[in-house]
Coordinates of C-alpha atoms (C1' of nucleotides) in Angstrom, one line a residue:
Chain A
X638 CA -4.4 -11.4 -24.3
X639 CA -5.3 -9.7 -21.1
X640 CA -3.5 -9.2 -18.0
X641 CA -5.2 -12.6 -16.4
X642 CA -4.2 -14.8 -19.3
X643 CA -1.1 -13.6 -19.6
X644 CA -0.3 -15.0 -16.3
X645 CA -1.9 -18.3 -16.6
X646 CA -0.5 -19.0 -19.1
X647 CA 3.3 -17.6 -18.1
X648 CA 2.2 -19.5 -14.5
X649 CA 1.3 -23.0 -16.4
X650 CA 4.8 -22.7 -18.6
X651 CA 7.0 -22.2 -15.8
X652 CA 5.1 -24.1 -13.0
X653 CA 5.4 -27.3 -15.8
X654 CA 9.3 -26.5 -16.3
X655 CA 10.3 -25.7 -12.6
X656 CA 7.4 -27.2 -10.1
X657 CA 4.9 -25.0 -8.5
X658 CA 6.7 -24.5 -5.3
X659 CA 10.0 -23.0 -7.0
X660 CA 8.5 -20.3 -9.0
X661 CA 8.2 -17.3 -6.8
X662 CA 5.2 -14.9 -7.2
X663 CA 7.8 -12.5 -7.8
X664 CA 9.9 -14.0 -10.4
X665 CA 6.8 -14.3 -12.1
X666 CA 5.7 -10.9 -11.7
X667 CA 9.3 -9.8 -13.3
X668 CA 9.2 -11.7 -16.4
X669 CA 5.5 -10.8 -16.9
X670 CA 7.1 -6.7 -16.5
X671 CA 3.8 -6.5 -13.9
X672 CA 4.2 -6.2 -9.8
X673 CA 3.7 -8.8 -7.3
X674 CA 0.1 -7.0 -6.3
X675 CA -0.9 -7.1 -9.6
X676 CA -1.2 -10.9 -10.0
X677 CA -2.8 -10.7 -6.1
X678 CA -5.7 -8.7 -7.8
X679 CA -6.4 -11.5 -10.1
X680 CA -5.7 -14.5 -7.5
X681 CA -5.8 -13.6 -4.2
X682 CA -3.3 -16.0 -3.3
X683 CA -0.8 -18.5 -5.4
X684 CA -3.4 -21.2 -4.3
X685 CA -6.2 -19.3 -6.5
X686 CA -3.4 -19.5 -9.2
X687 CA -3.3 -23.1 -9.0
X688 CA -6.5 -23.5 -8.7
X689 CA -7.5 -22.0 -12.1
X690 CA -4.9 -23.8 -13.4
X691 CA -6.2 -27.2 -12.6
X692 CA -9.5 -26.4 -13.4
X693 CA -8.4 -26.4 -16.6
X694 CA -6.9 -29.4 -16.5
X695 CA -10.2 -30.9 -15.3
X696 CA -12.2 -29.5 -18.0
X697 CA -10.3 -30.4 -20.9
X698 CA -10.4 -34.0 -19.1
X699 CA -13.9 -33.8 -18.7
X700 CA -14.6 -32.8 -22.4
X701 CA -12.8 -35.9 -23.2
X702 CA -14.9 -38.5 -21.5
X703 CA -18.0 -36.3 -22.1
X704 CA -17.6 -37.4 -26.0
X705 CA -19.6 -40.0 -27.8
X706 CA -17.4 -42.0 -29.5
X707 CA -17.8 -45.7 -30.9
X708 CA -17.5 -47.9 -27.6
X709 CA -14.9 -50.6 -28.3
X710 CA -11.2 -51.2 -27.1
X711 CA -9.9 -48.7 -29.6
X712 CA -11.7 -45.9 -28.8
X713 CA -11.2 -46.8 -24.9
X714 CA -7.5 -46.5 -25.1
X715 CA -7.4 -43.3 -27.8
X716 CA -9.5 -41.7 -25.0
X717 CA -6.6 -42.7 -22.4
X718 CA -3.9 -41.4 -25.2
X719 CA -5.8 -37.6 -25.2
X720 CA -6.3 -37.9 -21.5
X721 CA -2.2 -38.5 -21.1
X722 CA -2.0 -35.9 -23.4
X723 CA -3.5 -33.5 -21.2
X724 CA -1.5 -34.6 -18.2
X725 CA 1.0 -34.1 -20.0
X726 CA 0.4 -30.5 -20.7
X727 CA -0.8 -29.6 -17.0
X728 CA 2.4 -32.4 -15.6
X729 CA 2.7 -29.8 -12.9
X730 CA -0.8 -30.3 -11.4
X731 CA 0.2 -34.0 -11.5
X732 CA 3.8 -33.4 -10.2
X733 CA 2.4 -31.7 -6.8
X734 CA -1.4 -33.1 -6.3
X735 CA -0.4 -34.8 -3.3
X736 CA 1.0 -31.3 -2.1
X737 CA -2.1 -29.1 -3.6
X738 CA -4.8 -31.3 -2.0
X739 CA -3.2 -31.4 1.6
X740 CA -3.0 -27.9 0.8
X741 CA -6.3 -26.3 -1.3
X742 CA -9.4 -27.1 0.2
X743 CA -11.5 -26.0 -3.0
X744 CA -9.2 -28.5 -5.3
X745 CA -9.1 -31.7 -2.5
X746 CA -13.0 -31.5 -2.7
X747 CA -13.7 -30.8 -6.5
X748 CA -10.6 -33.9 -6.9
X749 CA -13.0 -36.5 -5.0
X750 CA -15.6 -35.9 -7.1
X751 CA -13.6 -36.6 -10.0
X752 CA -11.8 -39.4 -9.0
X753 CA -15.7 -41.0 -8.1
X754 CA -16.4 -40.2 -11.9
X755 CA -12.9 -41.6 -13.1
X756 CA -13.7 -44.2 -11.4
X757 CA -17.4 -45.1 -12.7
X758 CA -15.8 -44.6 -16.0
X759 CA -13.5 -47.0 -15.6
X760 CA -15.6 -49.8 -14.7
X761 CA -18.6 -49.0 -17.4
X762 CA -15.7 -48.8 -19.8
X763 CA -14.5 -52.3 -19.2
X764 CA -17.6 -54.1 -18.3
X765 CA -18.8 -53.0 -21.9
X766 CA -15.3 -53.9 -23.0
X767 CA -16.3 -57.2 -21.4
X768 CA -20.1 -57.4 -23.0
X769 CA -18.8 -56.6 -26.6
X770 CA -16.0 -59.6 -26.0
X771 CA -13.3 -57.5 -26.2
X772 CA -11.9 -58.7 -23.5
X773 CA -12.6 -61.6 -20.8
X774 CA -12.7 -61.5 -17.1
X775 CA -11.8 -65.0 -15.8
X776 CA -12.7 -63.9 -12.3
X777 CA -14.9 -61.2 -11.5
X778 CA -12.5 -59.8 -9.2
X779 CA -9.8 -59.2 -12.1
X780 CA -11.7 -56.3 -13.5
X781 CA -11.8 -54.2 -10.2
X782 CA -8.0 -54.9 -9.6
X783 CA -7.3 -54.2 -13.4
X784 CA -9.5 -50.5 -12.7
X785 CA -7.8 -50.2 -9.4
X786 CA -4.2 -50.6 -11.5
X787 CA -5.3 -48.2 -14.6
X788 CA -6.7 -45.8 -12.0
X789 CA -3.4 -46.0 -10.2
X790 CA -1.6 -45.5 -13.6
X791 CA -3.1 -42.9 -14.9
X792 CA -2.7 -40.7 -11.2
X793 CA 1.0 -41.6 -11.3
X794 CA 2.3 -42.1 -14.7
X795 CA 3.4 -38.9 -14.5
X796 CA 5.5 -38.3 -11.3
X797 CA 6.7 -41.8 -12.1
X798 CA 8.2 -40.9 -15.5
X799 CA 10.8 -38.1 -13.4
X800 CA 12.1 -42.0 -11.8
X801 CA 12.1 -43.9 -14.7
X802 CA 12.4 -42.6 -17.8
X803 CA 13.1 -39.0 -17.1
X804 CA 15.9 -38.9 -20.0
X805 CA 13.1 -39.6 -22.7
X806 CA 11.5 -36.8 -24.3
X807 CA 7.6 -36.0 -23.5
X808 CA 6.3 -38.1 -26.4
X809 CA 8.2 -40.8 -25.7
X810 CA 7.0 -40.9 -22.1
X811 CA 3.3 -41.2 -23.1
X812 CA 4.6 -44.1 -25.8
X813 CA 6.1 -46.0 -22.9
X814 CA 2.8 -45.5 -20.3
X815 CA 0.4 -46.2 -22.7
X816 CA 2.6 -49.5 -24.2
X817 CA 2.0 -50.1 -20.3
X818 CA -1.5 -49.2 -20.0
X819 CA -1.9 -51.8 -23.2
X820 CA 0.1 -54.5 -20.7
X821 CA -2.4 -54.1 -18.2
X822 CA -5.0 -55.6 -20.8
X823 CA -2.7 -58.3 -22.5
X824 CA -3.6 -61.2 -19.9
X825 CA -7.5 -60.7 -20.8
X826 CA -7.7 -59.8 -24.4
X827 CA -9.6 -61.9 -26.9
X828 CA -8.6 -62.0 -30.4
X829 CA -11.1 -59.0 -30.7
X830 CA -9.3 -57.5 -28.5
X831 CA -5.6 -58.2 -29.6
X832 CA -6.5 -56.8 -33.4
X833 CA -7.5 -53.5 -32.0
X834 CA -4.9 -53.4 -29.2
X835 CA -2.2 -54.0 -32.3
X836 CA -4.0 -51.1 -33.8
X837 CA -3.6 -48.9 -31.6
X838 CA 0.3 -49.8 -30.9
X839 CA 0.8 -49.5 -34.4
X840 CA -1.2 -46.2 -34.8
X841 CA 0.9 -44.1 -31.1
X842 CA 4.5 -45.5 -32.7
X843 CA 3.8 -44.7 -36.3
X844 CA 4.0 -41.2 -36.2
X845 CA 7.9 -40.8 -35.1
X846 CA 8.9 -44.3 -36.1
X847 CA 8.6 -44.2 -39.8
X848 CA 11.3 -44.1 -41.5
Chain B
X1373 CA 18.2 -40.4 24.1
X1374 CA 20.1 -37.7 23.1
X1375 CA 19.2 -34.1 21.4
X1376 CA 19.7 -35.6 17.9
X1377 CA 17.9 -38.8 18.6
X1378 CA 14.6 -36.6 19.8
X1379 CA 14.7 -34.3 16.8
X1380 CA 15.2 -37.4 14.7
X1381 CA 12.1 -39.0 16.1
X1382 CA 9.9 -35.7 17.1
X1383 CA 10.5 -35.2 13.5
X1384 CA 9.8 -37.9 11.9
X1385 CA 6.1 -38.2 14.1
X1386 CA 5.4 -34.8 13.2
X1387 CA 6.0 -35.2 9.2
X1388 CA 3.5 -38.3 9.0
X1389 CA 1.3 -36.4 10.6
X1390 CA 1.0 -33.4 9.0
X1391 CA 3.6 -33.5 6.1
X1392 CA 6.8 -32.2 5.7
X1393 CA 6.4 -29.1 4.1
X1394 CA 3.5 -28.1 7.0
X1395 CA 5.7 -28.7 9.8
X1396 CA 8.3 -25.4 10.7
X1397 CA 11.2 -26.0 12.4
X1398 CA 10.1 -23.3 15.0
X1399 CA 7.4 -25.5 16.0
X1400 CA 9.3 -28.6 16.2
X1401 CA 12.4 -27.0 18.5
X1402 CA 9.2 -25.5 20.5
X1403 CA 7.5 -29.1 20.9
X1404 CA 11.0 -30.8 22.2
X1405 CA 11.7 -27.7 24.7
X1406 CA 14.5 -26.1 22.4
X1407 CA 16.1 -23.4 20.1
X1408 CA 15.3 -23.5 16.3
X1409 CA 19.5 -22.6 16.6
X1410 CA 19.8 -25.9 18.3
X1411 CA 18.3 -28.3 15.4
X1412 CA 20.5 -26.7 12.8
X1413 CA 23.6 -27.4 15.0
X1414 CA 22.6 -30.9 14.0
X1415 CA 20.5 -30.7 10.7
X1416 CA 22.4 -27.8 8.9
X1417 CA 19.4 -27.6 6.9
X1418 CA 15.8 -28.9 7.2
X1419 CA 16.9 -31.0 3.7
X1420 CA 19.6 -32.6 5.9
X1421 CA 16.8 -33.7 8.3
X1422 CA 15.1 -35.1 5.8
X1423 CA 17.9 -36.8 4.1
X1424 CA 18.3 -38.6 7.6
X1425 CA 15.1 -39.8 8.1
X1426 CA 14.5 -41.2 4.5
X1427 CA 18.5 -42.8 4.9
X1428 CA 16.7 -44.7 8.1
X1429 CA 14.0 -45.9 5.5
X1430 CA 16.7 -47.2 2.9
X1431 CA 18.1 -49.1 5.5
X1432 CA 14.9 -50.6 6.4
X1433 CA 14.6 -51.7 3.6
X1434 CA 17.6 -53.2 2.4
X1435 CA 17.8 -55.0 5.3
X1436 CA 14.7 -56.7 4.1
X1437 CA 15.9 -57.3 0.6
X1438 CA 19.3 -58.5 1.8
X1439 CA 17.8 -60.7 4.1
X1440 CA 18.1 -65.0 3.1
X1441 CA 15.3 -66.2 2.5
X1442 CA 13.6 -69.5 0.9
X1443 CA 12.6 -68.6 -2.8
X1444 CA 8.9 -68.7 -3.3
X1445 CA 5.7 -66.5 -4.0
X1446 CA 4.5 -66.4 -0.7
X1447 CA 8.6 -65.1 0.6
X1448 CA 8.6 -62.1 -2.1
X1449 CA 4.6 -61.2 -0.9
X1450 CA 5.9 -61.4 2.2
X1451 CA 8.7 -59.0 1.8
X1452 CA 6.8 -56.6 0.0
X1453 CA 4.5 -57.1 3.3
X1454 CA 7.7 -55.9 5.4
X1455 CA 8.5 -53.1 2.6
X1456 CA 4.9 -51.7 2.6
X1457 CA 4.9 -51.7 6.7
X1458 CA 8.0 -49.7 6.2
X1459 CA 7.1 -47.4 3.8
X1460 CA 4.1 -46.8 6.2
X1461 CA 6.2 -46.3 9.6
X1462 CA 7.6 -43.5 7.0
X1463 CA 4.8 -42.4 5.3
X1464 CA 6.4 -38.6 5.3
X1465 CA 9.2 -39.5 2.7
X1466 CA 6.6 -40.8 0.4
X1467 CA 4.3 -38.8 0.3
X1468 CA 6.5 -35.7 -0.6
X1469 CA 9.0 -38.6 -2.8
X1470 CA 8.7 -35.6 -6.0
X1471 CA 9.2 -32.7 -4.1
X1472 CA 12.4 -33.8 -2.1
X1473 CA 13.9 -35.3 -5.0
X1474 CA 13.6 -32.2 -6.8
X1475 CA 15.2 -30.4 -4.3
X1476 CA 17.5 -32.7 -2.5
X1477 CA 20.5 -33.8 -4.5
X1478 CA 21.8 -36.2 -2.3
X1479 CA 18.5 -37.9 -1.7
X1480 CA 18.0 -37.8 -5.4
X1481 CA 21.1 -39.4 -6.4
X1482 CA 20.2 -41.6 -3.8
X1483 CA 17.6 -42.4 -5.1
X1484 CA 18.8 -43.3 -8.5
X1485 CA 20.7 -46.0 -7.2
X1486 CA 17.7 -47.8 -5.0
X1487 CA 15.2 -47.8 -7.7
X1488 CA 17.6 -49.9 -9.9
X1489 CA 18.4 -52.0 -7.2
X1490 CA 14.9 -52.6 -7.0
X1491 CA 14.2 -53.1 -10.4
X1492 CA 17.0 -55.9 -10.5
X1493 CA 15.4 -57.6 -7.2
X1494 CA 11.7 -57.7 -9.2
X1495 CA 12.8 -59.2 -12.2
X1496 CA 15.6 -61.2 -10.9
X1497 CA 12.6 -62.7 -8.3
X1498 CA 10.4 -62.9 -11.4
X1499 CA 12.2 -64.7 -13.3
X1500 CA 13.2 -67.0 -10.1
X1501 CA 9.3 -67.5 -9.8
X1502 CA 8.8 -68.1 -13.2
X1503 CA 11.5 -71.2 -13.4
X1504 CA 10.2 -72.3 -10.2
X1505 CA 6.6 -73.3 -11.8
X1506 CA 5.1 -70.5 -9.5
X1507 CA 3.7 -68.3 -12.3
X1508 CA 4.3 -68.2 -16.1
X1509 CA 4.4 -65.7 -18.7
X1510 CA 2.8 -66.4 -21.8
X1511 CA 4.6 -63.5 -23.4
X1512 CA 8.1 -62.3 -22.1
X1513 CA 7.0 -58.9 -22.6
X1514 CA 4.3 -59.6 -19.5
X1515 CA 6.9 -60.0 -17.4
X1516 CA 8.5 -56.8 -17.6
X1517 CA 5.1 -55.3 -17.9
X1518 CA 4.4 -57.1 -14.3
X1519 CA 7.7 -56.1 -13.2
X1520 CA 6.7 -52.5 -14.1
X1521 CA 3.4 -52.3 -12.6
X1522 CA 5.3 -53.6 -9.3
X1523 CA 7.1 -51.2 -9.1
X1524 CA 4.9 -48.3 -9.9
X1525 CA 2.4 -49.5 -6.8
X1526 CA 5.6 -49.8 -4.6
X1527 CA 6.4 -46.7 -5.5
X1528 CA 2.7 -44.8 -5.0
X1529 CA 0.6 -46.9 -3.1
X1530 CA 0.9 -44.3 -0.1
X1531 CA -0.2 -41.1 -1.7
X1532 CA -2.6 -43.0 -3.8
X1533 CA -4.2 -44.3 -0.4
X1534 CA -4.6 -40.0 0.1
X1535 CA -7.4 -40.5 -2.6
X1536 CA -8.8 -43.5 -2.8
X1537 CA -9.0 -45.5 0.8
X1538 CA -7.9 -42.5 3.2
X1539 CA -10.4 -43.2 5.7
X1540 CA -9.1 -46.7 6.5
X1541 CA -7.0 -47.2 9.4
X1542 CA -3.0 -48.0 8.2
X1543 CA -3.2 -51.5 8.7
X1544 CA -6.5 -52.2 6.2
X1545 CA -4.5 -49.6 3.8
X1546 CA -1.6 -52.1 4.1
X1547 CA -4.0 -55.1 3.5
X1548 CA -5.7 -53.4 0.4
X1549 CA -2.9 -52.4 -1.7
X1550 CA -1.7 -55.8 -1.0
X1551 CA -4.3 -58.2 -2.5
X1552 CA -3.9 -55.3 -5.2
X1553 CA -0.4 -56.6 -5.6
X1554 CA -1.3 -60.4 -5.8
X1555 CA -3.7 -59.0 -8.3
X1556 CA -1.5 -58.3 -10.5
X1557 CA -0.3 -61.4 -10.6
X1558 CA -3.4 -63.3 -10.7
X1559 CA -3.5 -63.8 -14.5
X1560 CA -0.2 -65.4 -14.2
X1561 CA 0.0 -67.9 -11.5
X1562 CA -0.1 -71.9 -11.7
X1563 CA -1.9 -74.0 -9.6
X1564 CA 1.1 -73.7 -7.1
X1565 CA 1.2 -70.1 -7.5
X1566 CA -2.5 -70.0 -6.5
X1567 CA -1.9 -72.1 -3.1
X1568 CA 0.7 -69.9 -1.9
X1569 CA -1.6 -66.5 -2.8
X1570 CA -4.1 -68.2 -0.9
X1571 CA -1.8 -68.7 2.1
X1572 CA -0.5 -65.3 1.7
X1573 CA -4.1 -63.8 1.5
X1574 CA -5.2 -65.6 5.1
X1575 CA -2.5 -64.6 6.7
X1576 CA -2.5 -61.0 6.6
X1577 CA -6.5 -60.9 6.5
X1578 CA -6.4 -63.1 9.6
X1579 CA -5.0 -61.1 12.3
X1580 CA -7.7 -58.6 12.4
X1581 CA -11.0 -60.6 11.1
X1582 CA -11.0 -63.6 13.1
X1583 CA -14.1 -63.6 15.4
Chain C
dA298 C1' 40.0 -29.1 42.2
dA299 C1' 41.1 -26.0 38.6
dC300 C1' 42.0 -25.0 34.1
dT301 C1' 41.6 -25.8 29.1
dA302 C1' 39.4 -27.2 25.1
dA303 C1' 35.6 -29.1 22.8
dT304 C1' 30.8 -29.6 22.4
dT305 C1' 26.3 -27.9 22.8
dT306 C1' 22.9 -24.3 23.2
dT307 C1' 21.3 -19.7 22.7
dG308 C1' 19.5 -15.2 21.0
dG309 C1' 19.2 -12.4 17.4
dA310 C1' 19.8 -11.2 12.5
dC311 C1' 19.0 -12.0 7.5
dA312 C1' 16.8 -12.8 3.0
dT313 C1' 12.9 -14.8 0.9
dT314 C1' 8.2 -16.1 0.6
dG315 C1' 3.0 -15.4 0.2
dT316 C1' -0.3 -12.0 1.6
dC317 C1' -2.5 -7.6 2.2
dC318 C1' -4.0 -2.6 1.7
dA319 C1' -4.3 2.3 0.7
dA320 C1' -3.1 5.2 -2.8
dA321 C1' -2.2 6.2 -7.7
dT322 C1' -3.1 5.3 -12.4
dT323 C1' -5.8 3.9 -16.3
dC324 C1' -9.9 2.8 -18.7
dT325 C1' -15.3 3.3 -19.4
dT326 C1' -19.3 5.5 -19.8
dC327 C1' -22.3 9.2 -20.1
Chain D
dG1089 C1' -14.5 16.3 -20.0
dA1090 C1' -16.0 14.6 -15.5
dA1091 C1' -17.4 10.6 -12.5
dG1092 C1' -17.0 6.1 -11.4
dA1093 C1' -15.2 1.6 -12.0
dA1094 C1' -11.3 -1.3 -13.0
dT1095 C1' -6.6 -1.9 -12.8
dT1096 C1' -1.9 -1.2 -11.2
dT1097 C1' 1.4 0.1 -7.8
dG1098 C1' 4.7 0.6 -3.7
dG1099 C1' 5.3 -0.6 0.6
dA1100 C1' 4.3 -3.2 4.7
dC1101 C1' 3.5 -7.6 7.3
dA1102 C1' 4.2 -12.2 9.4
dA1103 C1' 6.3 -16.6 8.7
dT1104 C1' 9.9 -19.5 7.0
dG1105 C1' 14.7 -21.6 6.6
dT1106 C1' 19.4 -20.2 7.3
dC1107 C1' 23.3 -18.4 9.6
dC1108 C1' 26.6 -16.6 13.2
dA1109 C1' 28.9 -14.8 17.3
dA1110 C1' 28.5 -15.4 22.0
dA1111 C1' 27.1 -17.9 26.1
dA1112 C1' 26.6 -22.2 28.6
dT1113 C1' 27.7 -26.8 29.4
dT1114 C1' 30.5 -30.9 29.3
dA1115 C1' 34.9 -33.6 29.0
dG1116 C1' 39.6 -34.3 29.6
dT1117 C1' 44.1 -33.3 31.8
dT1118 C1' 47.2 -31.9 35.2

DNA sequence: AACTAATTTTGGACATTGTCCAAATTCTTC
DNA sequence: GAAGAATTTGGACAATGTCCAAAATTAGTT
């Protein structure tokens, strides 16, 4: 592990435990055993830091939704789970992106892009939801709002768990946003749809529930 | 108006402009024809200032809840009308909502205390509209899943208008994120529900598209 | 009107932050 | 082993929020 990893990865542990804004370049530098400069040779400023750091974020995302997996309800929300995974590994990026984008011009205009391709992936993903019979769209208009709301989820889940359910431990967390996500679909599922919904509720509780 | 009054309100234009954490205190005291000295003789510390101006937003806005009014759909859409106007007039607070709570005990603990008065005043108003033949749940669990998803657009409606409407003027922001809100309780509503949607709908697309 | 006490305003200092640069050190390569 | 590139260092800089003693202003009392 060279010099430049080590401090990713030191930044992404202590940026996820304390917030990006309260871990000093300094501080940093001192539990590393390197000097201030030396981190300024690697990323010019804390921004560059940041940067590299959500660009990882992005690509692990991206690797996600560049898979080929079975279309069906299932494999829509598994995707979701590994995407909320990742958030949930980067939570700092999500805990300051409304800071970082007024902030980082290189991030605010990679972020558009991606919330454009979020966004096409959203509605492909449930108008073939929709065409397979999954689920059914009583008005037209429901599936926009119901993108607009998993859209809206799946930016927020993350600064909304330190309101709601801050005491619950990180698995947990996802549990309860995904159970949500899952809500979201309820009032449109078909029995198609409810079997593998069920499945996949059975499948994210299993694991620590079992007893 | 007095030298705390014109901080208080220099301030509060300044920080929906640009954001809090952009805007020093040397440039506010420069703006208003003071000493930095002077604004900490009121606002020991730029948290305090903040703390103020998000108190005036709590009072806002239990004003609004505490307020009488007939029971109904269209009176809680039109409350969250008044909430979302006022989270707009202070568009500052939410936009940096993770940041000060981190750093701001008071606010925080403040904080606490609002979001489960607000939780009690969605479900007790759900529940309200349920018995009153306005919507119904199929499953009790769709409730609190409605009650939820409330609460999370309350909450991040503003910084999500930062990514996904920002060039709209306020008041079409406003508009959008509310026929997002009657969205969500589209599935749900009964014939009666639908009338007062409807009702709700004209009147706040009306002011600005009539020709 | 004059004096006193309280309130308000000021100028300057302080520690901390991210950023920057020239010099020193270490590592590669031939 | 020497030359050149890559890395690391120490110290400086401007900007920020915070703080304090002194000056200026205002309010109240005789």
């Amino acid at each position: 592990m060279n010099t430049e990893e080590k401090i990713l990865a030191k930044a992404l542990e202590m940026f996820n435990e304390r917030g990006i804004e309260y871990v000093g370049l300094r501080e940093l530098a001192g539990i590393l055993g390197i000097r201030v400069s030396n981190i300024t040779y690697y990323f010019a400023t804390k921004d560059d830091l940041v940067n590299r750091i959500s660009l990882e974020l992005s690509a692990a995302n991206e690797a996600v939704l560049r898979a080929e997996r079975e279309p069906g309800l299932h494999t829509f929300l598994d995707t979701m789970r590994i995407i909320f995974n990742n958030h949930m590994r980067y939570r700092c990026i999500a805990l300051s992106l409304v800071h970082i984008l007024d902030q980082n011009e290189v991030i605010s205009e990679r972020f558009k892009k991606t919330q454009l391709a979020r966004r096409n992936f959203l509605t492909t993903s449930l108008s073939i939801l929709a065409d397979g019979g999954w689920v059914a769209f009583p008005d037209p208009a429901d599936r926009d709002a119901l993108a607009s709301m998993i859209a809206l989820l799946a930016r927020f889940w993350i600064p909304d768990s330190r309101f709601t359910v801050h005491k619950l431990q990180p698995p947990e967390q996802i549990r309860y946003y995904l159970h949500l996500l899952v809500a979201l679909f309820n009032p449109f599922l078909t029995s198609k749809g409810k079997k593998e919904t069920r499945k996949f509720i059975d499948e994210i509780s299993g694991p620590s529930d079992k007893k």
